[in-house]
């Protein structure tokens, strides 16, 4: 666990704490050379193919996959929180329609946070009771924020759908097809945990002050909103949308490569090889785009990816997860400004797991700054 | 590459410049880790003295208004160019005009909800009004963040009034941030000593290194998120009992003490049973905090002026008794002790203390976020995996 830095050691690291080992964890690991992402010992490829998002959240939060009974309880617990406080929905009425859906969602979360049960309890037991509510409220609030873009009212919850299907149902106002649900659920699974990226680190700093788990999640989503982070999938999609067809993509990429342009959705601080999340998601994206008559979009993506990777791959720059998720979210009918939201719903699982892992022994995180004035 | 023995007790945390990458000690809670280089403030760990942009706080607190100190921290301009300062002040003051929808959102929520949560919601909804979905912030960022300082002050005024059951706050652009806040709290024009006290409190709270709200905001800023995300995230780190909650606890403890005799007994009792006396102890200071000296003096003056001399006497009794019992362990009174009592004398109740202090801290937070953005580098440390070895799902699967 991260709180496990009990002894002092000596380390070398760069700006942004690059290379610093902040602690130990048993939640997961990323192998940036081999392109592996592993949750609690399971490769994401296998989880995306065979597990539900609920199973993966249970795994990340508790350490093992649930048995049938545990899974049933967990489903039930998550579904029981599908009615966030009314005040959070009312808050939408005080927000301009054209505000970014992530900012609307943030506002709904901050208002919902005024009405959480056991608000002042920060003992470990109270913190451990929070993830199901946080996951569930987040899904319902986020879908209302997305609908607010087009002035559409929130969709009342149902109890008979799993997490992924229920989010799409509330966001789109229709039950997704099996193909849509699978693709979307896989995207949640591969994005559910990713080590101490900036957002998880922000969440960890907040939980280390003794704040409640929801406050830690809010800090995480703040970091995720940045264009260098969760906001990147929207940017990557917007680039792709500006390209007419594969030929245009190749020509444009060549021009931009010559200018030394930094392509949104390419390159990663940890992966210096193809991103395993991209490999998992590509078949889903291709099938979904083809089934909606959007082959051209798929082939344009491939042309762009190949062109960029051929040129920059030798320098360790490959398509990352932000370049592919939009290719699933667009054919589902989500607007581009909403693309960061599913990432946020998924990855908060990892933040919560890291926070709960840190809590029992963790000290307040307070590094220093050297004065150079 | 430089090697820093940051936890040795002799490392000064002051250098001409930092050569990245660095090698340093790394302790629990990332103690000893160098997370940035800064020109905002300097806290000398050996003497405990604190200066903002090389100006010692003793030359600022009680002398310069919070607005002037915010200007110093954020711009780094020690010469106080009159035109620049006037423009800055005007930006800061005018940002206090809140959109009606924002005020109504706060008013629609239960006044008993903790002010830190109300403030976070207020900042978030304000962000939705300030920035529409596709707004390009390049070039404007500097002023945007500055606006947030004034906006947080205005939101805190509104929250205080909602909490007190008073009508909406009518802010007056001619009044300073401190004056306006006091009008909101006291419902009358403030006395000069009250204005001086609030300015002093905000000045002394304005920056204190990478505390959790500030560091959280820097991490969020490093992803190039908009300022409202930084501030919402920073405020999320505000109230943990290890941080902003401390001031609340001071008032809970001290206001219950009837007189100094009782106070002395209470401290002995607390120390014997291993209880915590709020407002004592600090991770950085194992020596008296210089900010306390300034605030103690102000407390004596203000308490007398407000006819609350007994409160100062009780506070002194607690401080002296606790110091006698705890100083040998390196536990000294910290800034929150007298600050909480001063906020109380200015009309703030316990739960308002964290949001009152954060108005001041916003200046340092904005200054450090600006610094982080000058040379932005995503904060992304690593963790070492010590969990279950690679495994596969059971044959037959779970589905």
XYZ file of C-alpha atoms in Angstrom:
772
model
C 0.000 0.000 0.000
C 0.987 3.596 -0.564
C 0.845 4.299 3.122
C 3.593 1.768 3.310
C 6.427 4.269 2.998
C 7.264 3.909 6.645
C 10.954 4.053 6.248
C 12.829 6.863 4.719
C 14.734 6.220 1.529
C 16.631 8.238 -1.025
C 15.302 8.647 -4.556
C 15.983 10.534 -7.734
C 13.071 12.121 -9.582
C 12.240 14.946 -11.936
C 9.733 17.733 -12.219
C 6.166 16.600 -11.677
C 7.620 13.925 -9.372
C 8.486 11.945 -12.486
C 10.158 8.723 -11.480
C 9.379 9.088 -7.780
C 8.040 5.915 -6.211
C 5.485 7.421 -3.857
C 4.734 4.132 -2.173
C 3.636 0.574 -2.648
C 0.286 -0.741 -3.807
C -1.484 -4.023 -4.349
C -4.189 -2.584 -6.618
C -2.516 -2.907 -9.956
C 0.491 -2.314 -12.129
C 1.372 -0.954 -15.502
C 4.219 -2.346 -17.532
C 5.068 0.493 -19.873
C 7.650 -1.532 -21.804
C 5.542 -4.609 -22.500
C 2.222 -2.794 -22.668
C 0.475 -4.582 -19.835
C -2.169 -3.222 -17.490
C -3.034 -5.519 -14.617
C -5.678 -5.143 -11.878
C -5.063 -7.225 -8.760
C -3.211 -9.787 -10.853
C -5.702 -9.973 -13.761
C -4.823 -8.580 -17.187
C -7.343 -5.985 -18.417
C -7.749 -7.923 -21.673
C -9.192 -10.837 -19.769
C -11.377 -8.700 -17.509
C -12.757 -6.714 -20.447
C -13.670 -9.934 -22.256
C -15.136 -11.869 -19.349
C -16.131 -9.649 -16.440
C -18.770 -6.995 -15.807
C -17.915 -3.481 -14.618
C -19.459 -4.363 -11.253
C -17.130 -7.356 -10.918
C -14.149 -5.178 -11.779
C -15.111 -2.473 -9.288
C -15.534 -5.143 -6.637
C -12.154 -6.592 -7.551
C -10.367 -3.242 -7.397
C -11.983 -2.166 -4.151
C -11.832 -5.494 -2.322
C -8.872 -7.358 -3.787
C -10.631 -10.375 -5.302
C -13.403 -11.092 -7.769
C -16.737 -11.605 -6.012
C -18.419 -15.001 -5.722
C -22.052 -15.227 -6.854
C -23.443 -14.169 -3.520
C -21.048 -11.244 -3.106
C -21.737 -10.088 -6.655
C -25.456 -10.186 -6.058
C -25.079 -8.082 -2.909
C -22.792 -5.618 -4.685
C -25.228 -5.233 -7.614
C -27.982 -4.619 -5.148
C -25.984 -2.099 -3.142
C -25.005 -0.124 -6.227
C -28.544 -0.130 -7.619
C -29.944 1.011 -4.273
C -28.187 4.363 -4.701
C -29.731 5.332 -8.031
C -31.660 8.257 -6.549
C -29.204 11.085 -5.847
C -30.475 14.092 -3.837
C -33.103 16.151 -5.642
C -31.131 19.347 -4.906
C -28.372 18.173 -7.242
C -30.826 17.996 -10.147
C -32.329 21.333 -9.223
C -28.864 22.871 -9.376
C -28.823 22.167 -13.108
C -31.581 24.717 -13.491
C -29.133 27.376 -12.290
C -26.438 26.528 -14.818
C -26.268 27.833 -18.398
C -27.004 25.054 -20.928
C -23.772 25.688 -22.800
C -21.483 25.111 -19.810
C -19.217 22.087 -20.224
C -21.012 18.895 -19.129
C -18.088 17.977 -16.920
C -18.396 21.317 -15.092
C -22.143 20.707 -14.709
C -21.462 17.247 -13.404
C -18.889 18.689 -10.995
C -21.472 21.173 -9.722
C -24.061 18.431 -9.241
C -21.490 16.421 -7.296
C -20.630 19.372 -5.066
C -24.329 19.940 -4.345
C -24.966 16.226 -3.779
C -21.988 16.296 -1.386
C -24.019 18.693 0.787
C -26.463 15.833 1.363
C -24.371 12.731 1.907
C -25.147 10.323 4.733
C -22.747 10.401 7.716
C -21.209 13.602 6.309
C -18.812 14.137 9.177
C -17.747 10.519 9.644
C -14.283 9.868 8.337
C -13.511 6.629 10.184
C -12.445 3.774 7.964
C -15.803 1.997 8.218
C -17.692 5.065 7.014
C -15.211 5.566 4.157
C -15.577 1.936 3.093
C -19.357 2.305 2.900
C -19.036 5.147 0.391
C -17.905 3.676 -2.970
C -21.239 2.131 -4.025
C -23.055 5.392 -3.424
C -20.372 7.427 -5.154
C -20.373 5.185 -8.243
C -24.137 5.150 -8.482
C -24.819 8.829 -7.825
C -22.060 9.712 -10.284
C -23.709 7.733 -13.082
C -27.131 9.299 -12.562
C -25.812 12.841 -12.112
C -23.450 12.613 -15.074
C -26.196 11.408 -17.390
C -28.437 14.287 -16.273
C -25.576 16.725 -16.952
C -25.186 15.332 -20.472
C -28.906 15.608 -21.202
C -28.931 19.177 -19.928
C -26.761 20.138 -22.927
C -29.861 19.770 -25.103
C -32.238 20.866 -22.392
C -33.582 17.346 -21.964
C -34.925 16.268 -18.553
C -33.223 13.531 -16.530
C -34.393 9.960 -17.115
C -35.753 8.254 -13.964
C -33.663 5.271 -12.807
C -34.464 1.573 -13.300
C -33.401 -1.256 -11.085
C -33.094 -4.037 -13.688
C -29.988 -2.857 -15.562
C -26.313 -3.244 -14.752
C -24.078 -0.205 -14.265
C -22.952 0.235 -17.876
C -26.382 -0.320 -19.404
C -28.029 1.864 -16.801
C -25.710 4.793 -17.446
C -26.392 4.608 -21.185
C -30.109 4.253 -20.498
C -30.121 7.400 -18.367
C -27.846 9.361 -20.695
C -29.488 8.383 -23.993
C -33.028 7.721 -22.842
C -33.068 4.242 -24.387
C -31.855 0.814 -23.372
C -28.640 0.112 -25.329
C -28.314 -2.883 -27.644
C -26.186 -5.767 -26.423
C -23.387 -4.747 -28.782
C -23.445 -1.151 -27.536
C -23.540 -2.231 -23.918
C -20.576 -4.592 -24.346
C -18.426 -1.993 -26.072
C -19.249 0.643 -23.483
C -18.729 -1.728 -20.573
C -15.321 -2.742 -21.948
C -14.378 0.935 -22.117
C -15.300 1.332 -18.448
C -13.320 -1.747 -17.488
C -10.096 -0.780 -19.239
C -10.283 2.722 -17.746
C -11.112 1.692 -14.175
C -7.611 1.986 -12.741
C -4.324 3.433 -13.881
C -1.893 3.831 -11.027
C -0.972 7.157 -9.515
C -1.771 9.351 -12.504
C -2.309 13.026 -11.663
C -5.998 12.584 -10.772
C -5.405 9.593 -8.497
C -2.558 11.464 -6.864
C -4.764 14.518 -6.257
C -7.389 12.230 -4.691
C -4.747 10.666 -2.478
C -3.526 14.053 -1.223
C -7.107 14.965 -0.314
C -7.898 11.704 1.470
C -4.633 12.039 3.394
C -6.019 15.183 5.101
C -8.812 13.115 6.643
C -11.428 14.369 4.161
C -14.332 12.162 3.055
C -13.976 9.858 0.058
C -16.329 11.945 -2.087
C -14.096 14.985 -1.599
C -11.126 12.955 -2.794
C -13.085 11.915 -5.887
C -13.967 15.555 -6.603
C -10.297 16.491 -6.548
C -9.555 13.600 -8.884
C -12.170 14.704 -11.367
C -10.712 18.193 -11.298
C -7.410 16.817 -12.510
C -9.151 14.584 -14.996
C -10.883 17.573 -16.593
C -7.574 18.942 -17.849
C -6.850 18.651 -21.548
C -3.647 16.815 -20.726
C -5.634 14.169 -18.962
C -9.294 13.108 -19.239
C -10.116 16.034 -21.463
C -7.789 14.576 -24.074
C -10.345 12.145 -25.510
C -12.568 15.035 -26.536
C -9.610 16.785 -28.192
C -8.490 13.625 -29.976
C -11.976 13.112 -31.347
C -12.216 16.706 -32.527
C -9.010 16.262 -34.488
C -10.379 13.109 -36.098
C -13.685 14.784 -36.888
C -11.838 17.420 -38.859
C -10.427 14.767 -41.212
C -12.553 13.766 -44.177
C -11.176 10.361 -45.107
C -8.062 8.174 -44.839
C -6.191 10.073 -47.571
C -6.859 13.383 -45.890
C -5.754 11.896 -42.563
C -2.430 10.705 -44.013
C -1.755 13.958 -45.786
C -2.655 16.034 -42.731
C -0.608 13.835 -40.396
C 2.462 14.172 -42.653
C 2.163 17.941 -42.618
C 1.730 18.079 -38.874
C 4.544 15.610 -38.272
C 6.840 17.934 -40.162
C 5.794 20.768 -37.853
C 6.550 18.713 -34.746
C 2.867 18.861 -33.709
C 1.800 17.110 -30.522
C -1.110 14.881 -31.566
C -3.893 14.646 -28.953
C -4.416 11.005 -28.000
C -0.853 9.984 -28.800
C 2.046 9.381 -26.445
C 1.956 8.488 -22.769
C 4.154 9.164 -19.793
C 4.165 5.485 -18.831
C 3.560 3.504 -22.040
C 6.450 3.558 -24.472
C 4.757 0.834 -26.533
C 1.212 0.298 -27.899
C -1.333 1.028 -25.136
C -3.061 -2.247 -24.134
C -6.338 -0.374 -23.632
C -6.281 0.638 -27.287
C -5.823 -2.972 -28.377
C -8.794 -4.039 -26.267
C -11.050 -1.281 -27.512
C -10.274 -1.247 -31.227
C -12.377 -4.294 -32.195
C -15.359 -2.908 -30.282
C -14.971 0.487 -31.912
C -14.629 -0.988 -35.385
C -17.694 -3.213 -35.016
C -19.801 -0.429 -33.584
C -18.784 2.110 -36.234
C -19.377 -0.374 -39.047
C -22.781 -1.335 -37.690
C -23.794 2.339 -37.765
C -22.475 2.898 -41.295
C -19.483 4.874 -40.061
C -16.731 2.757 -41.703
C -15.119 5.891 -43.051
C -14.572 7.211 -39.554
C -12.911 3.930 -38.567
C -10.647 3.860 -41.585
C -9.724 7.502 -41.121
C -8.721 6.716 -37.556
C -6.606 3.781 -38.702
C -4.889 5.904 -41.339
C -4.081 8.606 -38.799
C -2.897 6.126 -36.220
C -0.676 4.246 -38.683
C 0.823 7.423 -40.052
C 1.632 8.837 -36.629
C 2.834 5.569 -35.143
C 5.067 4.808 -38.120
C 6.771 8.138 -37.674
C 6.795 8.404 -33.896
C 6.594 4.776 -32.757
C 10.373 4.408 -32.818
C 10.418 7.238 -30.265
C 7.909 5.408 -28.077
C 4.856 7.427 -29.138
C 1.737 5.366 -29.864
C -2.013 5.925 -29.793
C -3.241 6.026 -26.200
C -6.666 5.289 -24.761
C -7.893 8.832 -25.404
C -7.661 8.332 -29.149
C -9.947 5.294 -29.130
C -12.735 5.895 -26.600
C -14.352 8.610 -28.712
C -14.742 6.024 -31.475
C -17.000 4.074 -29.132
C -18.788 7.012 -27.511
C -19.615 8.797 -30.751
C -21.542 5.922 -32.386
C -23.399 5.429 -29.105
C -24.745 8.951 -29.503
C -22.833 10.762 -26.787
C -21.751 14.338 -27.656
C -17.957 14.923 -27.778
C -18.012 17.262 -24.784
C -19.383 14.324 -22.768
C -16.515 11.964 -23.680
C -14.511 12.662 -20.511
C -17.484 11.576 -18.381
C -17.375 7.782 -18.861
C -13.626 7.940 -18.205
C -14.411 9.768 -14.994
C -17.071 7.239 -13.944
C -14.694 4.356 -14.524
C -11.423 5.704 -13.158
C -12.914 6.943 -9.896
C -12.987 3.266 -8.929
C -9.205 3.212 -8.988
C -8.974 6.496 -7.073
C -11.259 5.121 -4.377
C -9.280 1.902 -4.180
C -6.026 3.849 -3.756
C -7.602 6.115 -1.136
C -9.000 3.222 0.886
C -5.669 1.457 0.643
C -3.878 4.568 1.874
C -6.194 5.378 4.762
C -5.368 2.927 7.539
C -1.795 4.094 8.079
C -1.268 6.928 5.646
C 0.177 10.196 6.811
C -0.874 13.570 5.483
C 0.898 14.081 2.171
C 2.920 17.251 2.346
C 6.013 17.507 0.185
C 8.204 20.581 0.184
C 9.200 23.312 -2.228
C 12.667 24.756 -2.488
C 12.748 28.537 -2.389
C 14.599 30.001 -5.321
C 13.365 33.607 -5.036
C 22.342 16.601 -10.414
C 22.158 17.684 -6.811
C 21.702 15.476 -3.802
C 19.627 16.917 -0.986
C 19.518 15.565 2.538
C 16.101 17.088 2.987
C 15.261 15.282 6.205
C 18.564 15.840 7.909
C 17.342 18.910 9.777
C 20.160 20.962 8.331
C 18.833 21.210 4.787
C 17.776 24.799 4.317
C 15.185 24.442 1.506
C 16.718 27.538 0.015
C 18.930 27.482 -3.026
C 19.797 29.615 -6.004
C 18.208 27.150 -8.342
C 17.219 23.531 -8.618
C 18.774 21.172 -11.115
C 16.187 18.577 -12.112
C 16.220 15.669 -11.647
C 17.021 15.861 -7.940
C 18.005 13.248 -5.413
C 16.480 13.645 -1.987
C 15.241 11.848 1.076
C 11.699 10.516 0.794
C 9.757 10.003 3.997
C 6.203 9.030 4.933
C 3.618 11.435 3.518
C 6.278 12.424 0.949
C 8.060 14.414 3.637
C 11.381 15.574 2.271
C 10.251 15.324 -1.342
C 10.905 18.416 -3.430
C 7.678 18.883 -5.372
C 8.518 22.241 -6.894
C 10.791 25.225 -6.799
C 9.113 28.449 -5.871
C 9.686 32.153 -5.495
C 6.441 32.756 -3.627
C 7.380 32.323 -0.009
C 10.215 31.214 2.193
C 9.804 29.472 5.499
C 13.104 29.112 7.291
C 12.921 25.765 9.048
C 15.622 26.655 11.547
C 14.294 30.017 12.717
C 10.663 29.544 11.678
C 10.660 32.945 10.002
C 8.376 33.394 7.030
C 8.620 35.842 4.162
C 6.505 36.421 1.065
C 8.517 37.264 -2.034
C 11.448 38.047 0.294
C 9.424 40.438 2.447
C 9.248 39.220 6.071
C 5.662 38.794 7.283
C 6.433 41.112 10.180
C 6.675 43.924 7.615
C 3.325 42.977 6.101
C 0.937 41.848 8.843
C -0.908 44.825 10.349
C 0.823 47.153 7.894
C -0.326 46.107 4.439
C -3.897 45.201 3.553
C -4.691 41.724 2.324
C -5.327 43.138 -1.137
C -1.797 44.550 -1.266
C -0.287 41.308 -0.020
C -2.295 39.305 -2.540
C -0.847 41.616 -5.189
C 2.668 41.007 -3.880
C 2.240 37.223 -3.765
C 0.552 36.857 -7.129
C 2.554 39.345 -9.181
C 5.860 39.257 -7.312
C 6.051 43.023 -7.681
C 7.724 44.354 -4.528
C 7.806 47.959 -5.730
C 4.044 48.269 -5.756
C 3.640 50.075 -9.031
C 0.631 52.291 -8.299
C -1.159 51.792 -11.608
C -0.699 48.046 -11.542
C -1.834 47.806 -7.954
C -4.897 49.933 -8.662
C -5.833 47.755 -11.645
C -5.307 44.644 -9.580
C -7.423 45.940 -6.734
C -10.185 46.955 -9.076
C -10.236 43.477 -10.679
C -10.251 41.830 -7.301
C -13.037 43.980 -5.913
C -15.294 43.907 -8.933
C -15.157 40.111 -9.130
C -17.288 40.027 -5.977
C -20.465 40.681 -7.969
C -21.941 37.182 -8.053
C -24.488 36.103 -10.679
C -27.929 35.897 -9.123
C -28.239 32.183 -9.954
C -25.149 31.486 -7.880
C -26.535 33.316 -4.864
C -29.858 31.550 -5.320
C -28.170 28.154 -5.432
C -26.571 28.774 -2.048
C -29.816 30.168 -0.687
C -31.678 27.057 -1.856
C -29.503 24.784 0.302
C -29.947 24.112 4.001
C -28.065 26.852 5.920
C -26.813 24.266 8.388
C -24.791 22.402 5.756
C -21.121 22.820 6.525
C -19.781 26.058 4.982
C -16.874 24.234 3.327
C -19.351 22.161 1.311
C -21.511 25.172 0.467
C -18.436 27.099 -0.664
C -17.323 24.254 -2.916
C -20.764 24.093 -4.524
C -20.772 27.873 -4.923
C -17.365 27.910 -6.609
C -18.398 25.097 -8.918
C -21.627 26.699 -10.103
C -19.804 29.998 -10.498
C -17.330 28.242 -12.773
C -20.217 27.152 -14.995
C -21.292 30.776 -15.321
C -17.802 32.131 -15.907
C -16.730 29.662 -18.547
C -19.017 28.293 -21.173
C -18.220 24.922 -22.684
C -15.864 25.922 -25.443
C -14.204 29.030 -24.114
C -10.542 29.423 -24.905
C -8.665 30.545 -21.858
C -5.278 31.228 -23.321
C -3.977 34.636 -22.365
C -6.788 35.228 -19.929
C -5.783 32.758 -17.348
C -3.992 35.205 -15.095
C -7.027 37.383 -14.556
C -9.353 34.433 -14.293
C -7.588 33.065 -11.292
C -7.393 36.454 -9.702
C -11.154 36.766 -10.034
C -11.538 33.547 -8.099
C -9.910 35.195 -5.041
C -12.574 37.904 -4.941
C -15.312 35.437 -5.796
C -14.394 33.145 -2.926
C -14.551 36.134 -0.557
C -17.999 37.057 -1.893
C -19.252 33.472 -1.616
C -18.044 33.235 1.975
C -19.917 36.473 2.816
C -23.057 35.066 1.296
C -22.694 31.749 3.098
C -22.149 33.524 6.414
C -25.328 35.531 5.922
C -27.349 32.535 4.810
C -26.121 30.710 7.885
C -27.130 33.584 10.148
C -30.567 33.820 8.536
C -29.784 37.325 7.251
C -30.885 38.707 3.921
C -28.599 38.724 0.893
C -25.339 40.573 1.128
C -25.213 43.936 -0.624
C -21.615 44.405 -1.537
C -20.080 47.813 -2.014
C -17.318 48.080 -4.558
C -15.632 50.918 -2.658
C -15.059 48.683 0.320
C -12.044 46.402 0.555
C -12.363 42.628 0.722
C -11.929 42.724 4.489
C -14.387 45.569 5.025
C -17.045 43.915 2.937
C -16.655 40.601 4.705
C -17.024 42.314 8.074
C -20.166 44.126 6.976
C -21.575 40.745 5.971
C -20.621 39.183 9.308
C -21.500 42.046 11.656
C -24.321 43.782 9.794
C -22.812 47.173 10.582
C -19.879 49.253 9.349
C -16.746 47.688 10.870
C -14.408 49.449 13.309
C -10.866 50.137 12.029
C -9.398 47.594 14.444
C -11.709 44.920 13.071
C -10.629 45.651 9.519
C -6.995 45.620 10.605
C -7.507 42.252 12.320
C -9.154 40.545 9.364
C -6.541 41.891 6.950
C -3.862 40.625 9.317
C -5.410 37.168 9.560
C -5.688 36.847 5.808
C -2.162 38.136 5.319
C -0.774 35.591 7.770
C -2.774 32.761 6.209
C -2.010 33.828 2.641
C 0.697 31.270 1.944
C 2.375 28.495 3.807
C 4.176 26.234 1.419
C 2.604 23.196 -0.175
C -0.193 22.513 2.257
C -2.792 20.039 1.000
C -5.254 22.520 -0.593
C -2.427 24.310 -2.380
C -0.625 21.191 -3.520
C -3.887 19.588 -4.685
C -4.619 22.702 -6.745
C -1.142 22.570 -8.271
C -1.602 18.936 -9.281
C -4.942 19.756 -10.883
C -3.488 22.833 -12.611
C -0.695 20.680 -14.023
C -3.282 18.896 -16.185
C -4.264 22.328 -17.592
C -7.693 22.170 -15.982
C -9.603 25.434 -15.662
C -9.216 27.422 -12.420
C -12.561 26.377 -10.994
C -11.509 22.734 -11.012
C -8.301 23.683 -9.180
C -10.195 25.561 -6.541
C -12.938 22.947 -6.087
C -10.202 20.355 -5.671
C -8.246 22.555 -3.266
C -11.365 23.187 -1.188
C -11.946 19.449 -1.037
C -8.720 19.177 0.926
C -9.724 21.998 3.225
C -11.806 20.513 5.895
C -10.127 17.298 6.869
C -9.773 17.230 10.643
C -6.012 17.385 10.188
C -6.272 20.730 8.459
C -8.993 23.392 8.230
C -11.062 21.556 10.827
C -8.506 22.496 13.493
C -9.861 26.029 13.942
C -13.349 24.699 14.535
C -12.054 22.427 17.257
C -10.254 25.332 18.941
C -13.532 27.178 19.355
C -15.354 24.049 20.519
C -12.765 23.578 23.236
C -11.971 27.120 24.362
C -15.434 28.680 24.330
C -16.586 26.039 26.811
C -14.033 27.059 29.440
C -15.589 29.251 32.124
C -12.473 30.939 33.487
C -8.691 30.644 33.644
C -8.654 28.389 36.697
C -10.935 25.958 34.952
C -8.825 26.334 31.792
C -5.634 25.314 33.581
C -7.320 22.231 35.080
C -8.779 21.288 31.735
C -5.380 21.402 30.001
C -3.801 19.212 32.681
C -6.643 16.755 32.388
C -6.405 16.647 28.573
C -2.650 16.144 28.556
C -2.825 13.434 31.222
C -5.379 11.413 29.328
C -3.446 11.895 26.084
C -6.123 14.047 24.472
C -5.401 16.585 21.758
C -5.524 20.269 22.453
C -6.657 21.904 19.247
C -4.345 24.599 17.956
C -1.186 22.897 19.151
C 1.449 21.071 17.163
C 2.633 21.491 13.589
C 4.441 19.274 11.141
C 6.913 21.977 10.125
C 7.281 24.004 13.296
C 8.968 22.306 16.156
C 9.651 25.773 17.450
C 7.267 28.656 18.189
C 5.452 29.841 15.050
C 6.262 33.531 14.410
C 2.755 34.146 13.136
C 1.439 33.308 16.598
C 3.377 36.167 18.171
C 1.643 38.665 15.915
C -1.807 37.174 16.416
C -1.493 36.862 20.194
C -0.820 40.571 20.451
C -3.742 41.365 18.178
C -5.975 39.098 20.218
C -5.130 41.009 23.390
C -6.013 44.309 21.723
C -9.175 43.177 19.987
C -10.519 41.243 22.966
C -10.123 44.304 25.146
C -11.730 46.571 22.542
C -14.697 44.233 22.248
C -15.075 43.840 26.023
C -14.009 40.186 25.823
C -10.841 40.451 27.906
C -11.790 37.229 29.721
C -11.497 35.251 26.495
C -7.920 36.395 26.052
C -7.122 35.557 29.676
C -8.513 32.044 29.222
C -6.636 31.585 25.956
C -3.383 32.713 27.554
C -3.928 30.315 30.442
C -4.468 27.428 28.008
C -1.449 28.404 25.953
C 0.897 28.795 28.901
C -0.203 25.624 30.624
C -0.070 23.556 27.464
C 3.306 25.006 26.486
C 4.737 24.123 29.881
C 3.511 20.548 29.475
C 4.163 19.983 25.756
C 7.000 22.222 24.544
C 9.675 19.698 25.473
C 8.063 17.310 22.944
C 8.343 19.984 20.254
C 4.613 20.717 20.436
C 3.893 24.439 20.360
C 0.860 26.581 19.861
C 0.108 27.053 16.153
C -1.538 29.774 14.094
C -5.000 28.214 14.300
C -5.265 28.779 18.042
C -5.426 32.571 18.165
C -6.702 32.852 14.606
C -9.859 30.883 15.449
C -10.487 33.086 18.489
C -9.972 36.216 16.405
C -12.376 35.000 13.731
C -14.837 34.369 16.557
C -14.447 37.935 17.812
C -15.101 39.159 14.276
C -18.444 37.392 14.234
C -17.665 34.011 12.648
C -18.880 30.839 14.342
C -16.820 27.635 14.412
C -17.889 26.045 11.124
C -17.172 29.330 9.317
C -13.535 29.342 10.445
C -12.176 27.083 7.654
C -13.821 29.135 4.903
C -12.732 32.380 6.547
C -9.122 31.262 6.525
C -9.256 29.994 2.979
C -10.062 33.465 1.634
C -6.559 34.452 2.677
C -4.994 31.216 1.473
C -6.453 31.789 -1.993
C -3.754 34.398 -2.633
C -0.905 31.938 -2.143
C -2.794 29.193 -3.927
C -3.264 31.367 -7.003
C 0.365 32.488 -6.887
C 1.568 28.878 -6.776
C -0.822 27.742 -9.473
C 0.555 30.504 -11.697
C 4.033 29.264 -10.933
C 3.070 25.671 -11.722
C 1.674 26.855 -15.048
C 4.821 28.723 -16.052
C 6.552 25.434 -16.527
C 3.758 22.918 -16.520
C 4.651 19.327 -15.937
C 2.012 16.747 -15.117
C 2.329 15.446 -11.558
C 2.575 11.714 -11.894
C 4.567 9.720 -9.384
C 4.785 5.931 -9.447
C 3.867 3.196 -7.054
C 5.551 -0.111 -6.544
C 3.308 -3.144 -7.020
C 3.402 -5.613 -4.161
C 0.055 -7.304 -4.774
C -1.174 -10.644 -6.081
C 1.041 -12.166 -8.783
C -0.421 -12.521 -12.275
C -3.425 -14.834 -12.325
C -6.264 -15.833 -14.625
C -9.998 -15.876 -14.128
C -11.529 -19.261 -13.230
C -12.344 -21.530 -16.149
C -15.993 -21.236 -16.937
C -15.811 -17.570 -16.091
C -18.006 -15.597 -13.809
C -20.544 -14.771 -16.473
